[in-house]
Tab-separated table of C-alpha atoms in Angstrom:
chain	number	residue	atom	x	y	z
P	1053	MET	CA	81.789	70.541	190.820
P	1054	HIS	CA	80.445	69.437	187.411
P	1055	THR	CA	82.504	69.957	184.204
P	1056	ARG	CA	80.641	70.820	180.945
P	1057	GLY	CA	81.851	70.439	177.359
P	1058	PHE	CA	81.535	68.455	174.124
P	1059	THR	CA	82.471	64.911	173.604
P	1060	LEU	CA	84.546	63.902	170.599
P	1061	LEU	CA	81.522	62.157	169.138
P	1062	GLU	CA	79.442	65.313	169.366
P	1063	LEU	CA	82.162	67.316	167.588
P	1064	LEU	CA	82.362	64.747	164.823
P	1065	LEU	CA	78.596	64.821	164.390
P	1066	VAL	CA	78.661	68.628	164.088
P	1067	ILE	CA	81.428	68.478	161.488
P	1068	VAL	CA	79.567	65.853	159.457
P	1069	ILE	CA	76.280	67.773	159.576
P	1070	THR	CA	78.034	71.038	158.646
P	1071	GLY	CA	79.702	69.334	155.692
P	1072	ILE	CA	76.399	67.957	154.465
P	1073	LEU	CA	74.753	71.377	154.744
P	1074	ALA	CA	77.659	73.018	152.907
P	1075	ALA	CA	77.463	70.444	150.119
P	1076	VAL	CA	73.738	71.116	149.724
P	1077	ILE	CA	73.862	74.910	150.003
P	1078	ALA	CA	77.063	75.595	147.984
P	1079	PRO	CA	75.514	74.943	144.540
P	1080	VAL	CA	72.502	77.061	145.478
P	1081	ILE	CA	74.705	80.012	146.469
P	1082	GLY	CA	77.492	79.392	143.946
P	1083	GLU	CA	75.322	79.474	140.830
P	1084	PRO	CA	74.025	83.040	141.411
P	1085	VAL	CA	77.568	84.172	142.270
P	1086	ARG	CA	78.943	82.668	139.052
P	1087	ALA	CA	76.067	84.227	137.087
P	1088	TYR	CA	76.814	87.607	138.654
P	1089	LEU	CA	80.516	87.368	137.820
P	1090	ASP	CA	79.739	86.291	134.249
P	1091	GLN	CA	77.307	89.178	133.841
P	1092	ALA	CA	79.858	91.622	135.254
P	1093	GLY	CA	82.415	90.354	132.735
P	1094	ARG	CA	79.967	90.752	129.862
P	1095	ASN	CA	79.042	94.246	131.034
P	1096	ALA	CA	82.717	95.240	131.072
P	1097	LEU	CA	83.100	94.046	127.467
P	1098	VAL	CA	79.923	95.835	126.380
P	1099	ASP	CA	80.993	99.081	128.086
P	1100	ALA	CA	84.416	99.004	126.442
P	1101	ALA	CA	82.943	98.353	122.986
P	1102	GLU	CA	80.195	100.937	123.483
P	1103	MET	CA	82.638	103.684	124.488
P	1104	ALA	CA	84.898	102.978	121.513
P	1105	LEU	CA	82.017	102.945	119.024
P	1106	ARG	CA	80.491	106.125	120.438
P	1107	ARG	CA	83.824	107.919	120.090
P	1108	MET	CA	84.051	106.768	116.483
P	1109	GLN	CA	80.479	107.899	115.922
P	1110	ARG	CA	81.171	111.403	117.268
P	1111	ASP	CA	84.265	111.726	115.095
P	1112	VAL	CA	82.626	110.457	111.912
P	1113	ARG	CA	79.765	112.939	112.229
P	1114	ARG	CA	82.357	115.693	111.794
P	1115	ALA	CA	83.777	114.186	108.607
P	1116	LEU	CA	84.238	116.339	105.526
P	1117	PRO	CA	81.706	115.265	102.855
P	1118	TYR	CA	83.077	112.470	100.673
P	1119	SER	CA	86.336	112.218	102.640
P	1120	LEU	CA	85.499	108.969	104.457
P	1121	ARG	CA	87.205	105.886	103.059
P	1122	VAL	CA	87.449	102.232	104.148
P	1123	ASN	CA	90.366	99.889	103.447
P	1124	ALA	CA	90.013	96.736	101.376
P	1125	SER	CA	89.758	94.420	104.407
P	1126	GLN	CA	87.114	96.692	105.989
P	1127	THR	CA	89.095	96.936	109.233
P	1128	ALA	CA	90.129	100.605	109.001
P	1129	ILE	CA	88.498	103.929	108.176
P	1130	GLU	CA	89.888	107.383	107.479
P	1131	PHE	CA	88.251	110.794	107.078
P	1132	VAL	CA	89.094	114.502	107.152
P	1133	ARG	CA	87.813	116.270	110.263
P	1134	VAL	CA	85.753	119.466	109.924
P	1135	LEU	CA	86.227	122.250	112.456
P	1136	ASP	CA	83.665	124.700	111.087
P	1137	VAL	CA	81.538	125.520	108.059
P	1138	ALA	CA	79.965	128.653	106.577
P	1139	ARG	CA	78.462	129.820	103.288
P	1140	TYR	CA	80.678	131.966	101.090
P	1141	ARG	CA	79.434	134.938	99.112
P	1142	GLU	CA	79.259	134.285	95.387
P	1143	ASN	CA	76.276	136.438	94.523
P	1144	GLY	CA	74.990	139.689	95.980
P	1145	GLY	CA	76.888	142.345	97.878
P	1146	PRO	CA	79.935	144.224	96.614
P	1147	ALA	CA	82.040	142.385	94.046
P	1148	ALA	CA	85.069	142.506	96.365
P	1149	GLN	CA	83.186	140.352	98.896
P	1150	ARG	CA	82.372	137.570	96.453
P	1151	LEU	CA	84.503	134.480	95.943
P	1152	GLN	CA	85.758	134.272	92.352
P	1153	PHE	CA	86.289	130.901	90.673
P	1154	ASN	CA	87.841	132.133	87.440
P	1155	ASN	CA	91.085	133.259	89.074
P	1156	ALA	CA	93.192	132.904	92.203
P	1157	ASP	CA	91.107	134.892	94.676
P	1158	ALA	CA	92.865	136.303	97.754
P	1159	SER	CA	89.825	137.374	99.802
P	1160	PHE	CA	86.094	136.846	100.117
P	1161	ASN	CA	83.290	137.098	102.688
P	1162	VAL	CA	81.081	134.464	104.247
P	1163	LEU	CA	77.456	134.990	105.223
P	1164	GLY	CA	77.626	135.492	108.972
P	1165	ARG	CA	80.511	134.054	110.962
P	1166	PHE	CA	82.494	130.917	111.670
P	1167	ASN	CA	81.117	129.817	115.048
P	1168	SER	CA	84.322	128.186	116.315
P	1169	ILE	CA	86.420	131.368	116.071
P	1170	ALA	CA	86.228	133.421	119.261
P	1171	SER	CA	88.137	136.591	118.325
P	1172	ARG	CA	89.120	138.401	115.168
P	1173	PRO	CA	91.436	138.823	113.387
P	1174	HIS	CA	92.326	135.157	113.679
P	1175	VAL	CA	94.992	133.247	111.748
P	1176	LEU	CA	94.230	129.572	111.234
P	1177	ALA	CA	96.776	127.216	112.746
P	1178	PRO	CA	99.238	125.337	110.513
P	1179	GLY	CA	97.482	122.343	109.022
P	1180	GLN	CA	94.052	124.021	109.084
P	1181	ARG	CA	92.800	124.479	105.541
P	1182	LEU	CA	89.742	125.551	103.538
P	1183	VAL	CA	87.839	123.060	101.394
P	1184	ILE	CA	85.096	123.717	98.828
P	1185	PHE	CA	83.216	121.065	96.820
P	1186	ASN	CA	85.139	117.900	97.687
P	1187	LEU	CA	83.671	114.908	95.827
P	1188	GLY	CA	86.304	112.319	96.686
P	1189	ALA	CA	87.340	111.751	93.060
P	1190	SER	CA	89.652	113.562	90.644
P	1191	PRO	CA	89.710	116.479	90.083
P	1192	TYR	CA	87.691	117.069	93.259
P	1193	ASP	CA	89.703	115.025	95.769
P	1194	VAL	CA	91.022	116.587	98.976
P	1195	TYR	CA	93.498	113.719	99.467
P	1196	ALA	CA	94.999	114.163	96.009
P	1197	GLY	CA	95.765	117.819	96.680
P	1198	ASP	CA	93.281	118.968	94.048
P	1199	ALA	CA	92.200	122.607	93.969
P	1200	VAL	CA	89.222	121.869	96.242
P	1201	VAL	CA	91.594	122.468	99.188
P	1202	THR	CA	93.994	125.308	99.952
P	1203	PRO	CA	97.678	124.286	99.980
P	1204	ALA	CA	99.232	123.586	103.379
P	1205	SER	CA	101.504	126.623	102.937
P	1206	THR	CA	98.599	129.091	102.587
P	1207	THR	CA	98.170	131.591	105.425
P	1208	ILE	CA	94.457	131.999	106.167
P	1209	THR	CA	93.200	134.969	108.183
P	1210	ILE	CA	89.630	135.474	109.409
P	1211	SER	CA	88.712	139.087	110.199
P	1212	ASP	CA	85.583	141.130	110.825
P	1213	ASP	CA	83.903	142.943	107.944
P	1214	GLY	CA	80.789	144.728	109.191
P	1215	GLY	CA	79.298	141.718	110.988
P	1216	GLU	CA	80.491	139.166	108.430
P	1217	ASP	CA	83.711	137.190	108.403
P	1218	ARG	CA	86.216	138.061	105.737
P	1219	VAL	CA	88.624	135.365	104.641
P	1220	THR	CA	92.047	136.394	103.366
P	1221	LEU	CA	94.354	133.903	101.620
P	1222	ASN	CA	98.078	134.488	101.227
P	1223	PRO	CA	98.827	133.577	98.523
P	1224	GLY	CA	95.464	133.601	96.759
P	1225	HIS	CA	93.913	130.301	95.662
P	1226	ARG	CA	91.696	129.284	92.771
P	1227	PHE	CA	89.195	126.690	93.956
P	1228	GLN	CA	88.216	123.978	91.491
P	1229	ASP	CA	84.511	124.816	91.282
P	1230	SER	CA	81.609	126.360	93.150
P	1231	SER	CA	79.582	124.270	95.593
P	1232	PRO	CA	75.822	124.034	94.904
P	1233	SER	CA	75.182	125.037	98.533
P	1234	HIS	CA	78.096	127.542	98.666
P	1235	ARG	CA	79.665	125.777	101.658
P	1236	VAL	CA	83.260	126.403	102.684
P	1237	TYR	CA	84.752	124.093	105.328
P	1238	ILE	CA	87.597	124.655	107.758
P	1239	THR	CA	89.404	121.330	108.213
P	1240	ASP	CA	92.457	120.431	110.238
P	1241	THR	CA	93.632	116.839	109.786
P	1242	ALA	CA	92.835	113.348	108.663
P	1243	VAL	CA	91.741	110.878	111.361
P	1244	SER	CA	92.113	107.095	111.178
P	1245	TYR	CA	90.709	104.142	113.131
P	1246	ALA	CA	92.056	100.634	112.620
P	1247	CYS	CA	91.725	97.191	114.212
P	1248	SER	CA	95.025	95.373	114.568
P	1249	GLY	CA	96.636	92.884	116.949
P	1250	GLY	CA	93.647	92.649	119.273
P	1251	GLY	CA	93.184	96.404	119.629
P	1252	LEU	CA	91.239	99.300	118.110
P	1253	TYR	CA	93.500	102.304	117.519
P	1254	ARG	CA	92.969	105.969	116.611
P	1255	ARG	CA	95.498	108.326	115.019
P	1256	GLU	CA	95.298	111.970	113.895
P	1257	ASN	CA	97.505	114.970	113.000
P	1258	TYR	CA	99.389	113.425	110.094
P	1259	GLY	CA	98.258	115.561	107.133
P	1260	LEU	CA	96.214	114.445	104.136
P	1261	PRO	CA	97.870	111.371	102.576
P	1262	VAL	CA	97.070	110.359	99.015
P	1263	THR	CA	96.877	106.688	100.049
P	1264	GLN	CA	94.988	105.527	103.124
P	1265	PRO	CA	97.485	104.576	105.875
P	1266	ASP	CA	97.881	100.914	106.765
P	1267	ALA	CA	97.108	99.449	110.188
P	1268	ALA	CA	100.757	99.492	111.272
P	1269	PHE	CA	100.765	103.276	110.889
P	1270	VAL	CA	97.542	103.734	112.857
P	1271	THR	CA	98.684	101.532	115.773
P	1272	ALA	CA	101.267	104.188	116.612
P	1273	GLY	CA	98.310	106.290	117.787
P	1274	VAL	CA	96.007	105.865	120.790
P	1275	LEU	CA	94.553	102.515	121.910
P	1276	MET	CA	90.759	102.917	122.086
P	1277	ALA	CA	89.823	99.328	123.034
P	1278	ASN	CA	91.620	96.057	123.684
P	1279	ARG	CA	90.458	92.425	123.538
P	1280	VAL	CA	89.186	93.105	119.993
P	1281	SER	CA	88.722	89.782	118.241
P	1282	ALA	CA	87.004	91.105	115.095
P	1283	CYS	CA	85.731	94.298	113.500
P	1284	ARG	CA	84.065	95.256	110.247
P	1285	PHE	CA	83.309	98.678	108.758
P	1286	ASP	CA	80.851	98.981	105.856
P	1287	TYR	CA	80.255	102.296	104.104
P	1288	ASP	CA	77.633	103.443	101.615
P	1289	PRO	CA	78.590	107.008	100.562
P	1290	GLY	CA	75.043	107.952	99.571
P	1291	SER	CA	74.746	110.990	97.296
P	1292	THR	CA	74.893	114.794	97.346
P	1293	THR	CA	71.264	114.806	98.507
P	1294	ARG	CA	71.327	111.751	100.799
P	1295	SER	CA	73.565	111.065	103.796
P	1296	GLY	CA	76.086	108.273	103.634
P	1297	LEU	CA	75.671	105.290	105.939
P	1298	LEU	CA	78.564	103.806	107.910
P	1299	THR	CA	78.076	100.530	109.800
P	1300	LEU	CA	80.561	99.942	112.617
P	1301	GLY	CA	80.813	96.368	113.914
P	1302	LEU	CA	83.051	95.414	116.839
P	1303	ARG	CA	83.568	92.114	118.684
P	1304	LEU	CA	85.354	91.944	122.039
P	1305	THR	CA	86.385	88.639	123.642
P	1306	SER	CA	87.346	88.083	127.282
P	1307	ALA	CA	90.234	85.931	128.518
P	1308	ALA	CA	87.632	83.273	129.407
P	1309	GLY	CA	86.524	83.140	125.762
P	1310	GLU	CA	83.199	84.955	126.105
P	1311	SER	CA	82.410	87.431	123.312
P	1312	VAL	CA	80.086	90.365	122.766
P	1313	ASN	CA	79.194	91.886	119.394
P	1314	LEU	CA	78.060	95.507	119.009
P	1315	VAL	CA	76.960	97.308	115.854
P	1316	HIS	CA	76.433	101.073	115.420
P	1317	VAL	CA	75.017	102.703	112.295
P	1318	VAL	CA	76.151	106.285	111.637
P	1319	HIS	CA	74.652	108.771	109.200
P	1320	VAL	CA	77.466	110.637	107.446
P	1321	PRO	CA	76.379	114.073	106.144
P	1322	ASN	CA	77.565	114.461	102.556
P	1323	ALA	CA	75.776	117.698	101.660
P	1324	ILE	CA	78.286	119.805	99.761
């Protein structure tokens, strides 16, 4: 009977040949694998930065005209969020439906309805306030508590009045001045974004502070993105007839030291 198998020499030859082939093929296969992993890492950074910037963009588009402000280091922004807007009656219709600016008016109508209010009568939640003709500077500054905004203690009720919304203020409030476009805004809170300690943070529901909060205050909010190595926010407020322009720049850096830079430009409506 004949026995078949491999000699030690044959096994050694196979091992040597396999090693040579591996040494030749490994760089060919390894380079695409490394490129794929690098690309996947970059994509993860881009996705994280893109999601954070898009969230900022959505929020900023709901900013009250002339409420957006940027800190001195251009690493934080703050603005007052708008829930709804309508046009108040100042001319036409019965006198009782018009908003008066020469005294503390307790009730007035708007043309049509506030779209965000589902049923009537409806009492605005605590912290929700009315703003007319905010210009971001005294005596038309919502942050300074000027008469452009109803006091936090005012009870605001929206009710039906023959197909229009009627606004009742208790106590009555004398607004600073009439808006050229007769817009009245329902706002609820200030919102802040800030870069600090390698993260981008968002905070809301803290009232309307006179001074813009510092980064330490904002970091108590929600983390929107990590691995943030740099950010820069530039703002041109525009004018009453031209939208403001906010440039949002964000850089994210991986643990391996690779960075991506994204920039979004947001039009900020400042029509009052």
